[in-house]
Short mmCIF file of C-alpha atoms and ligand atoms in Angstrom, two decimals:
data_model
loop_
_atom_site.label_atom_id
_atom_site.label_comp_id
_atom_site.label_asym_id
_atom_site.label_seq_id
_atom_site.Cartn_x
_atom_site.Cartn_y
_atom_site.Cartn_z
CA MET A 1 80.29 -19.73 9.66
CA SER A 2 79.94 -16.07 8.71
CA ASN A 3 77.78 -13.80 10.87
CA ASP A 4 75.11 -12.88 8.38
CA VAL A 5 74.42 -16.48 7.52
CA LYS A 6 71.94 -17.96 10.01
CA LYS A 7 72.42 -21.42 11.42
CA VAL A 8 68.82 -22.43 10.88
CA LEU A 9 65.68 -21.04 9.31
CA ILE A 10 62.29 -22.57 10.02
CA ILE A 11 59.55 -22.16 7.44
CA GLY A 12 56.12 -22.40 9.06
CA ALA A 13 54.62 -21.72 12.46
CA GLY A 14 52.31 -24.58 13.32
CA PRO A 15 53.03 -27.22 15.96
CA ALA A 16 56.00 -28.57 13.92
CA GLY A 17 57.56 -25.15 13.28
CA TYR A 18 57.14 -23.88 16.84
CA THR A 19 58.46 -27.11 18.35
CA ALA A 20 61.46 -26.98 16.01
CA GLY A 21 61.83 -23.36 17.19
CA ILE A 22 61.79 -24.32 20.87
CA TYR A 23 64.39 -27.05 20.39
CA THR A 24 66.72 -25.15 18.07
CA ALA A 25 66.55 -22.04 20.27
CA ARG A 26 67.40 -24.09 23.34
CA ALA A 27 70.31 -25.57 21.36
CA GLU A 28 71.50 -21.97 20.78
CA LEU A 29 71.05 -22.19 17.03
CA ASP A 30 69.38 -18.77 17.03
CA PRO A 31 66.46 -19.77 14.75
CA ILE A 32 64.21 -17.52 12.72
CA ILE A 33 60.69 -18.82 12.21
CA PHE A 34 58.75 -17.52 9.20
CA ALA A 35 55.12 -17.63 10.28
CA GLY A 36 53.69 -17.52 6.75
CA PRO A 37 50.15 -16.70 5.68
CA GLU A 38 48.51 -18.60 8.55
CA PRO A 39 50.52 -18.06 11.76
CA GLY A 40 49.70 -20.89 14.15
CA GLY A 41 48.59 -23.18 11.33
CA GLN A 42 45.47 -25.30 11.07
CA LEU A 43 44.81 -25.32 14.82
CA THR A 44 43.95 -21.65 14.68
CA MET A 45 40.90 -22.74 12.66
CA THR A 46 39.56 -25.04 15.37
CA THR A 47 37.99 -24.35 18.71
CA GLU A 48 38.58 -26.84 21.48
CA VAL A 49 41.51 -29.28 21.29
CA GLU A 50 40.94 -32.18 23.67
CA ASN A 51 43.55 -34.67 22.50
CA PHE A 52 46.78 -32.73 22.96
CA PRO A 53 48.47 -34.37 25.96
CA GLY A 54 49.02 -32.16 28.96
CA PHE A 55 45.71 -30.31 28.88
CA SER A 56 43.33 -32.46 30.87
CA ASN A 57 40.47 -30.01 30.42
CA GLY A 58 41.23 -29.30 26.76
CA ILE A 59 42.55 -26.07 25.32
CA GLN A 60 41.37 -23.77 22.55
CA GLY A 61 43.37 -24.30 19.34
CA PRO A 62 44.44 -20.64 19.00
CA GLU A 63 45.46 -20.55 22.67
CA LEU A 64 47.58 -23.69 22.30
CA MET A 65 49.40 -22.12 19.37
CA GLU A 66 49.86 -18.87 21.27
CA GLU A 67 51.47 -20.82 24.11
CA MET A 68 53.80 -22.61 21.67
CA ARG A 69 54.76 -19.27 20.12
CA LYS A 70 55.56 -17.75 23.52
CA GLN A 71 57.54 -20.82 24.50
CA ALA A 72 59.66 -20.60 21.34
CA GLU A 73 60.20 -16.85 21.88
CA ARG A 74 61.12 -17.37 25.51
CA PHE A 75 64.22 -19.24 24.39
CA GLY A 76 65.13 -16.67 21.77
CA ALA A 77 63.47 -17.89 18.56
CA LYS A 78 62.68 -14.88 16.35
CA ILE A 79 59.33 -14.98 14.64
CA LYS A 80 58.89 -13.08 11.42
CA TYR A 81 55.33 -12.58 10.27
CA GLU A 82 56.32 -12.96 6.68
CA THR A 83 55.72 -15.46 3.94
CA VAL A 84 58.58 -17.25 2.24
CA ASN A 85 58.12 -16.82 -1.50
CA LYS A 86 61.16 -18.52 -2.95
CA VAL A 87 64.04 -20.78 -1.93
CA ASP A 88 67.27 -21.89 -3.51
CA PHE A 89 68.61 -25.13 -2.06
CA SER A 90 70.99 -25.73 -4.97
CA GLN A 91 73.80 -23.77 -3.34
CA ARG A 92 75.23 -23.39 0.14
CA PRO A 93 74.45 -21.57 2.27
CA PHE A 94 70.80 -22.08 1.38
CA ARG A 95 68.94 -19.00 0.21
CA VAL A 96 65.41 -18.11 1.30
CA TRP A 97 63.42 -15.10 0.16
CA ALA A 98 60.71 -13.74 2.46
CA ASP A 99 58.62 -10.55 2.22
CA SER A 100 61.44 -8.42 3.70
CA GLY A 101 64.19 -9.82 1.51
CA GLU A 102 66.77 -12.56 1.31
CA TYR A 103 68.01 -14.74 4.15
CA GLN A 104 70.79 -17.32 4.13
CA ALA A 105 71.26 -20.32 6.37
CA HIS A 106 73.26 -23.49 6.75
CA ALA A 107 70.16 -25.53 7.59
CA VAL A 108 66.47 -25.15 6.84
CA ILE A 109 63.52 -26.85 8.50
CA ILE A 110 60.39 -26.92 6.36
CA ALA A 111 57.25 -27.00 8.47
CA SER A 112 54.85 -25.24 6.14
CA GLY A 113 52.03 -27.70 6.77
CA ALA A 114 49.11 -28.69 4.64
CA SER A 115 45.81 -27.02 4.11
CA ALA A 116 42.56 -28.89 4.12
CA LYS A 117 40.76 -28.23 0.89
CA LEU A 118 37.54 -26.36 1.43
CA LEU A 119 34.39 -26.04 -0.61
CA GLY A 120 34.85 -22.30 -0.95
CA LEU A 121 31.48 -21.18 0.41
CA GLU A 122 31.13 -17.97 2.39
CA SER A 123 28.99 -19.78 4.99
CA GLU A 124 31.66 -22.47 5.31
CA ARG A 125 34.30 -19.83 6.11
CA LYS A 126 32.06 -18.25 8.75
CA LEU A 127 31.06 -21.53 10.41
CA ILE A 128 34.45 -23.25 10.49
CA GLY A 129 35.07 -24.29 14.09
CA ARG A 130 31.36 -23.74 14.75
CA GLY A 131 30.00 -26.94 13.32
CA VAL A 132 32.02 -27.03 10.11
CA SER A 133 35.20 -29.03 10.57
CA THR A 134 37.96 -30.59 8.50
CA CYS A 135 39.06 -33.03 11.18
CA ALA A 136 36.87 -35.78 12.61
CA THR A 137 39.59 -36.93 15.01
CA CYS A 138 39.66 -33.42 16.48
CA ASP A 139 35.98 -32.56 16.56
CA GLY A 140 33.92 -35.78 16.29
CA TYR A 141 33.50 -36.01 20.02
CA PHE A 142 31.40 -32.84 20.07
CA PHE A 143 28.65 -34.46 17.99
CA ARG A 144 27.55 -37.26 20.27
CA GLY A 145 24.03 -38.43 19.45
CA GLN A 146 23.63 -35.91 16.63
CA ASP A 147 22.98 -36.07 12.89
CA ILE A 148 25.96 -34.88 10.86
CA ALA A 149 27.22 -34.92 7.28
CA VAL A 150 30.53 -35.57 5.55
CA VAL A 151 31.38 -34.17 2.10
CA GLY A 152 33.67 -36.19 -0.16
CA GLY A 153 33.99 -39.58 -1.78
CA GLY A 154 37.64 -40.51 -1.14
CA ASP A 155 39.37 -42.54 1.56
CA SER A 156 39.50 -39.54 3.88
CA ALA A 157 35.75 -39.04 3.66
CA MET A 158 35.09 -42.74 4.35
CA GLU A 159 37.54 -42.78 7.22
CA GLU A 160 36.00 -39.66 8.74
CA ALA A 161 32.46 -41.01 8.27
CA ILE A 162 33.31 -44.36 9.88
CA PHE A 163 35.10 -42.66 12.77
CA LEU A 164 32.21 -40.27 13.29
CA THR A 165 29.72 -43.13 13.71
CA LYS A 166 31.31 -43.71 17.12
CA PHE A 167 29.68 -40.52 18.26
CA ALA A 168 26.95 -39.46 15.87
CA ASN A 169 23.46 -40.82 15.60
CA LYS A 170 23.54 -40.69 11.81
CA VAL A 171 26.26 -39.73 9.31
CA THR A 172 25.26 -38.72 5.80
CA VAL A 173 27.98 -38.78 3.16
CA ILE A 174 27.39 -36.25 0.41
CA HIS A 175 29.25 -37.03 -2.80
CA ARG A 176 29.22 -35.17 -6.11
CA ARG A 177 29.18 -38.33 -8.24
CA ASP A 178 27.40 -41.69 -8.03
CA GLN A 179 30.62 -43.62 -7.39
CA LEU A 180 33.13 -43.33 -4.60
CA ARG A 181 36.79 -42.67 -5.25
CA ALA A 182 37.70 -44.48 -2.00
CA SER A 183 39.48 -47.85 -2.00
CA LYS A 184 37.28 -50.96 -2.14
CA ILE A 185 37.94 -51.91 1.45
CA MET A 186 36.98 -48.47 2.76
CA GLN A 187 33.87 -48.44 0.59
CA GLU A 188 32.79 -51.82 1.93
CA ARG A 189 33.31 -50.73 5.51
CA ALA A 190 31.27 -47.61 4.93
CA PHE A 191 28.46 -49.43 3.09
CA LYS A 192 28.26 -52.00 5.87
CA ASN A 193 27.92 -49.41 8.59
CA GLU A 194 24.26 -48.92 9.44
CA LYS A 195 24.78 -45.40 10.71
CA ILE A 196 26.18 -44.20 7.37
CA HIS A 197 23.82 -43.00 4.64
CA PHE A 198 24.71 -41.66 1.22
CA ILE A 199 23.40 -38.82 -0.89
CA TRP A 200 24.77 -39.17 -4.42
CA ASN A 201 25.30 -36.72 -7.27
CA SER A 202 24.99 -33.80 -4.92
CA ILE A 203 26.98 -30.77 -3.93
CA VAL A 204 26.68 -28.51 -0.91
CA LYS A 205 25.33 -25.16 -2.10
CA ASP A 206 25.10 -23.50 1.29
CA ILE A 207 25.42 -24.13 5.03
CA LYS A 208 22.93 -22.74 7.53
CA ASP A 209 22.78 -20.92 9.94
CA VAL A 210 25.44 -18.22 9.81
CA GLU A 211 23.27 -15.81 11.81
CA ALA A 212 22.86 -18.31 14.65
CA GLY A 213 26.63 -19.02 14.56
CA LYS A 214 26.12 -22.77 14.27
CA VAL A 215 25.30 -25.43 11.72
CA THR A 216 21.62 -26.34 11.50
CA SER A 217 21.36 -27.71 7.94
CA VAL A 218 23.02 -27.96 4.56
CA ILE A 219 21.42 -26.98 1.27
CA LEU A 220 22.14 -29.54 -1.43
CA GLU A 221 21.86 -29.44 -5.18
CA ASN A 222 21.47 -32.59 -7.19
CA VAL A 223 23.86 -32.10 -10.11
CA LYS A 224 21.84 -34.45 -12.37
CA ASN A 225 18.41 -32.85 -12.07
CA GLY A 226 19.08 -29.53 -10.33
CA GLU A 227 16.80 -30.41 -7.43
CA ILE A 228 17.49 -28.41 -4.25
CA THR A 229 16.96 -30.07 -0.87
CA GLU A 230 17.73 -29.20 2.73
CA LEU A 231 19.33 -31.73 5.06
CA PRO A 232 19.10 -30.94 8.78
CA VAL A 233 22.48 -31.61 10.45
CA SER A 234 24.38 -30.06 13.33
CA GLY A 235 27.82 -30.66 11.87
CA LEU A 236 29.49 -30.77 8.46
CA PHE A 237 32.85 -32.43 7.95
CA VAL A 238 34.60 -31.37 4.76
CA ALA A 239 36.85 -34.25 3.67
CA ILE A 240 37.72 -33.45 0.07
CA GLY A 241 41.47 -33.81 0.49
CA HIS A 242 44.48 -31.86 1.70
CA LYS A 243 47.08 -29.91 -0.17
CA PRO A 244 50.61 -29.76 1.22
CA ASN A 245 52.04 -26.25 1.16
CA THR A 246 55.02 -27.12 -0.99
CA ASP A 247 54.57 -25.08 -4.18
CA ILE A 248 57.73 -23.04 -3.55
CA PHE A 249 59.83 -26.20 -3.10
CA GLN A 250 58.88 -27.76 -6.43
CA GLY A 251 61.96 -28.88 -8.30
CA GLN A 252 64.23 -28.33 -5.29
CA ILE A 253 63.53 -31.37 -3.13
CA ASP A 254 61.90 -34.73 -3.72
CA MET A 255 58.17 -34.97 -3.22
CA ASP A 256 55.57 -37.64 -3.87
CA GLU A 257 53.00 -37.16 -6.61
CA ALA A 258 50.62 -35.39 -4.23
CA GLY A 259 53.35 -32.88 -3.34
CA TYR A 260 54.22 -34.19 0.14
CA ILE A 261 57.94 -33.93 0.94
CA ILE A 262 59.69 -37.29 1.07
CA THR A 263 61.88 -37.77 4.14
CA ARG A 264 64.37 -40.45 5.12
CA GLU A 265 66.43 -41.19 8.22
CA GLY A 266 64.14 -39.14 10.40
CA THR A 267 63.37 -35.77 8.87
CA GLN A 268 66.11 -35.50 6.23
CA THR A 269 64.90 -34.46 2.77
CA SER A 270 66.65 -35.21 -0.51
CA VAL A 271 68.86 -32.15 0.10
CA GLU A 272 71.32 -32.64 2.93
CA GLY A 273 70.77 -29.91 5.53
CA VAL A 274 67.12 -29.38 4.63
CA PHE A 275 64.67 -31.09 6.96
CA ALA A 276 60.89 -31.44 6.87
CA ALA A 277 58.45 -31.89 9.72
CA GLY A 278 54.71 -32.04 10.27
CA ASP A 279 51.86 -32.22 7.79
CA VAL A 280 54.07 -31.05 4.91
CA ALA A 281 55.72 -34.48 5.06
CA ASP A 282 52.93 -36.53 6.64
CA HIS A 283 49.62 -37.35 5.02
CA VAL A 284 48.94 -40.24 7.35
CA TYR A 285 48.71 -39.00 10.94
CA ARG A 286 48.19 -35.24 10.53
CA GLN A 287 47.88 -34.57 14.25
CA ALA A 288 49.19 -31.57 16.18
CA ILE A 289 51.04 -33.90 18.53
CA THR A 290 52.68 -35.90 15.73
CA ALA A 291 53.64 -32.67 13.96
CA ALA A 292 55.16 -31.35 17.19
CA GLY A 293 57.08 -34.63 17.56
CA MET A 294 58.45 -34.32 14.04
CA GLY A 295 59.40 -30.69 14.73
CA CYS A 296 61.46 -31.92 17.66
CA GLN A 297 63.09 -34.58 15.47
CA ALA A 298 63.90 -32.03 12.76
CA ALA A 299 65.52 -29.72 15.31
CA ILE A 300 67.69 -32.53 16.65
CA ASP A 301 68.55 -33.66 13.12
CA ALA A 302 69.48 -30.06 12.18
CA GLU A 303 71.57 -29.65 15.32
CA ARG A 304 73.52 -32.83 14.54
CA TYR A 305 73.97 -31.81 10.92
CA LEU A 306 75.30 -28.37 11.92
CA GLY A 307 77.52 -29.94 14.57
CA ALA A 308 79.11 -32.13 11.91
CA LEU A 309 79.74 -29.09 9.66
CA GLU A 310 81.79 -27.25 12.26
P1 LIG B 1 41.05 -37.77 -2.62
O1 LIG B 1 41.34 -39.21 -2.84
O2 LIG B 1 41.59 -36.77 -3.55
O3 LIG B 1 39.45 -37.65 -2.60
C1 LIG B 1 38.83 -36.41 -2.54
C2 LIG B 1 37.33 -36.62 -2.67
O4 LIG B 1 36.69 -35.36 -2.49
C3 LIG B 1 36.90 -37.17 -4.03
O5 LIG B 1 35.86 -38.08 -3.87
C4 LIG B 1 36.44 -35.91 -4.75
O6 LIG B 1 35.38 -36.16 -5.66
C5 LIG B 1 35.91 -35.07 -3.64
N1 LIG B 1 36.05 -33.64 -3.93
C6 LIG B 1 37.18 -32.98 -4.27
N2 LIG B 1 36.93 -31.67 -4.41
C7 LIG B 1 35.60 -31.51 -4.16
C8 LIG B 1 34.74 -30.39 -4.15
N3 LIG B 1 35.19 -29.15 -4.41
N4 LIG B 1 33.43 -30.59 -3.85
C9 LIG B 1 32.98 -31.82 -3.58
N5 LIG B 1 33.75 -32.93 -3.57
C10 LIG B 1 35.05 -32.78 -3.86
O7 LIG B 1 41.51 -37.27 -1.18
P2 LIG B 1 41.56 -38.07 0.22
O8 LIG B 1 40.31 -38.84 0.42
O9 LIG B 1 41.96 -37.06 1.24
O10 LIG B 1 42.76 -39.08 0.02
C11 LIG B 1 44.07 -38.59 -0.30
C12 LIG B 1 45.07 -39.76 -0.36
O11 LIG B 1 45.28 -40.30 0.96
C13 LIG B 1 44.55 -40.92 -1.20
O12 LIG B 1 45.63 -41.50 -1.84
C14 LIG B 1 43.97 -41.87 -0.19
O13 LIG B 1 43.95 -43.22 -0.63
C15 LIG B 1 44.91 -41.66 0.99
N6 LIG B 1 44.19 -41.96 2.26
C16 LIG B 1 44.12 -43.27 2.66
C17 LIG B 1 43.41 -43.61 3.82
C18 LIG B 1 43.32 -45.03 4.23
O14 LIG B 1 43.72 -45.89 3.49
N7 LIG B 1 42.80 -45.33 5.40
C19 LIG B 1 42.79 -42.62 4.56
C20 LIG B 1 42.87 -41.30 4.12
C21 LIG B 1 43.57 -40.99 2.96
P3 LIG B 1 35.63 -36.99 -7.00
O15 LIG B 1 35.71 -38.41 -6.58
O16 LIG B 1 34.42 -36.69 -7.81
O17 LIG B 1 36.89 -36.46 -7.59
#
């Protein structure tokens, strides 16, 4: 292998990317991690993480990611705070273009994650992690005995709403139409649950109270009659879907219709030598710990692949 061609490039710096970095660095594969537009990934948008094993008292999301970064760097992973804009997996070595120019590598691990879709409100941006959340599994526990709301009408919204009834006093689902998109079985479960209430034909116009730094209510607009109402809640879960960060890989590797990368035999993508780990290839579990696990798998898969090349 020539010197200016890297053994492995890792695209993305969330739990999957950093874990792949730790393992590939320890395997002396001299990895470069491209941190992308959101270094640390989705966990940097949350506050306390209580379900990541090893932290019995919980840990702040940004701190957990900082620790993973330092751990990867300790073993020699190089982190570039650059975004990958283009790749070419049709030739070998693989070619990857980041802000500072072109890189080449014999193996690539894609760990660019997914982004929860947001409503796009200024108040939402300011209150994320302070009552606005995109993950019930992560944050539901903080709303014990409280009244909260979920936005969305798909399976994710129903799943989040049902899960949240374990903790909350009342969960109001706010949906922009008068029919759910969710599967029949999820709809039935939600309708049957006495703690779940529905507000139909309504969109969230605003979230209060940015000044107080916490959620106190949501302002709703009925899209049929324009009526504005205020719903007092202490939490708002936005569950309007996720988008995998795979735009730059379109046409290069196989994806499902939602854009998630399809893997086989562990983390192998449709291009031999290109691996995928974490939320970019997983729309089912979407947890930091499962992403980290897949990052580890991808590193081991890459190491074996490179070993076979030599
Ligand atoms: P989804 O099916 O795309 O549903 C998104 C929901 O959010 C829709 O009801 C949509 O409204 C609403 N929405 C989208 N943008 C909005 C906006 N800007 N403002 C207000 N509402 C908005 O996404 P998902 O629920 O995340 O599901 C994704 C995939 O994963 C689906 O295939 C689903 O079946 C699967 N999934 C399955 C399970 C399960 O089986 N347990 C759990 C989770 C996810 P409209 O209906 O009006 O478009």
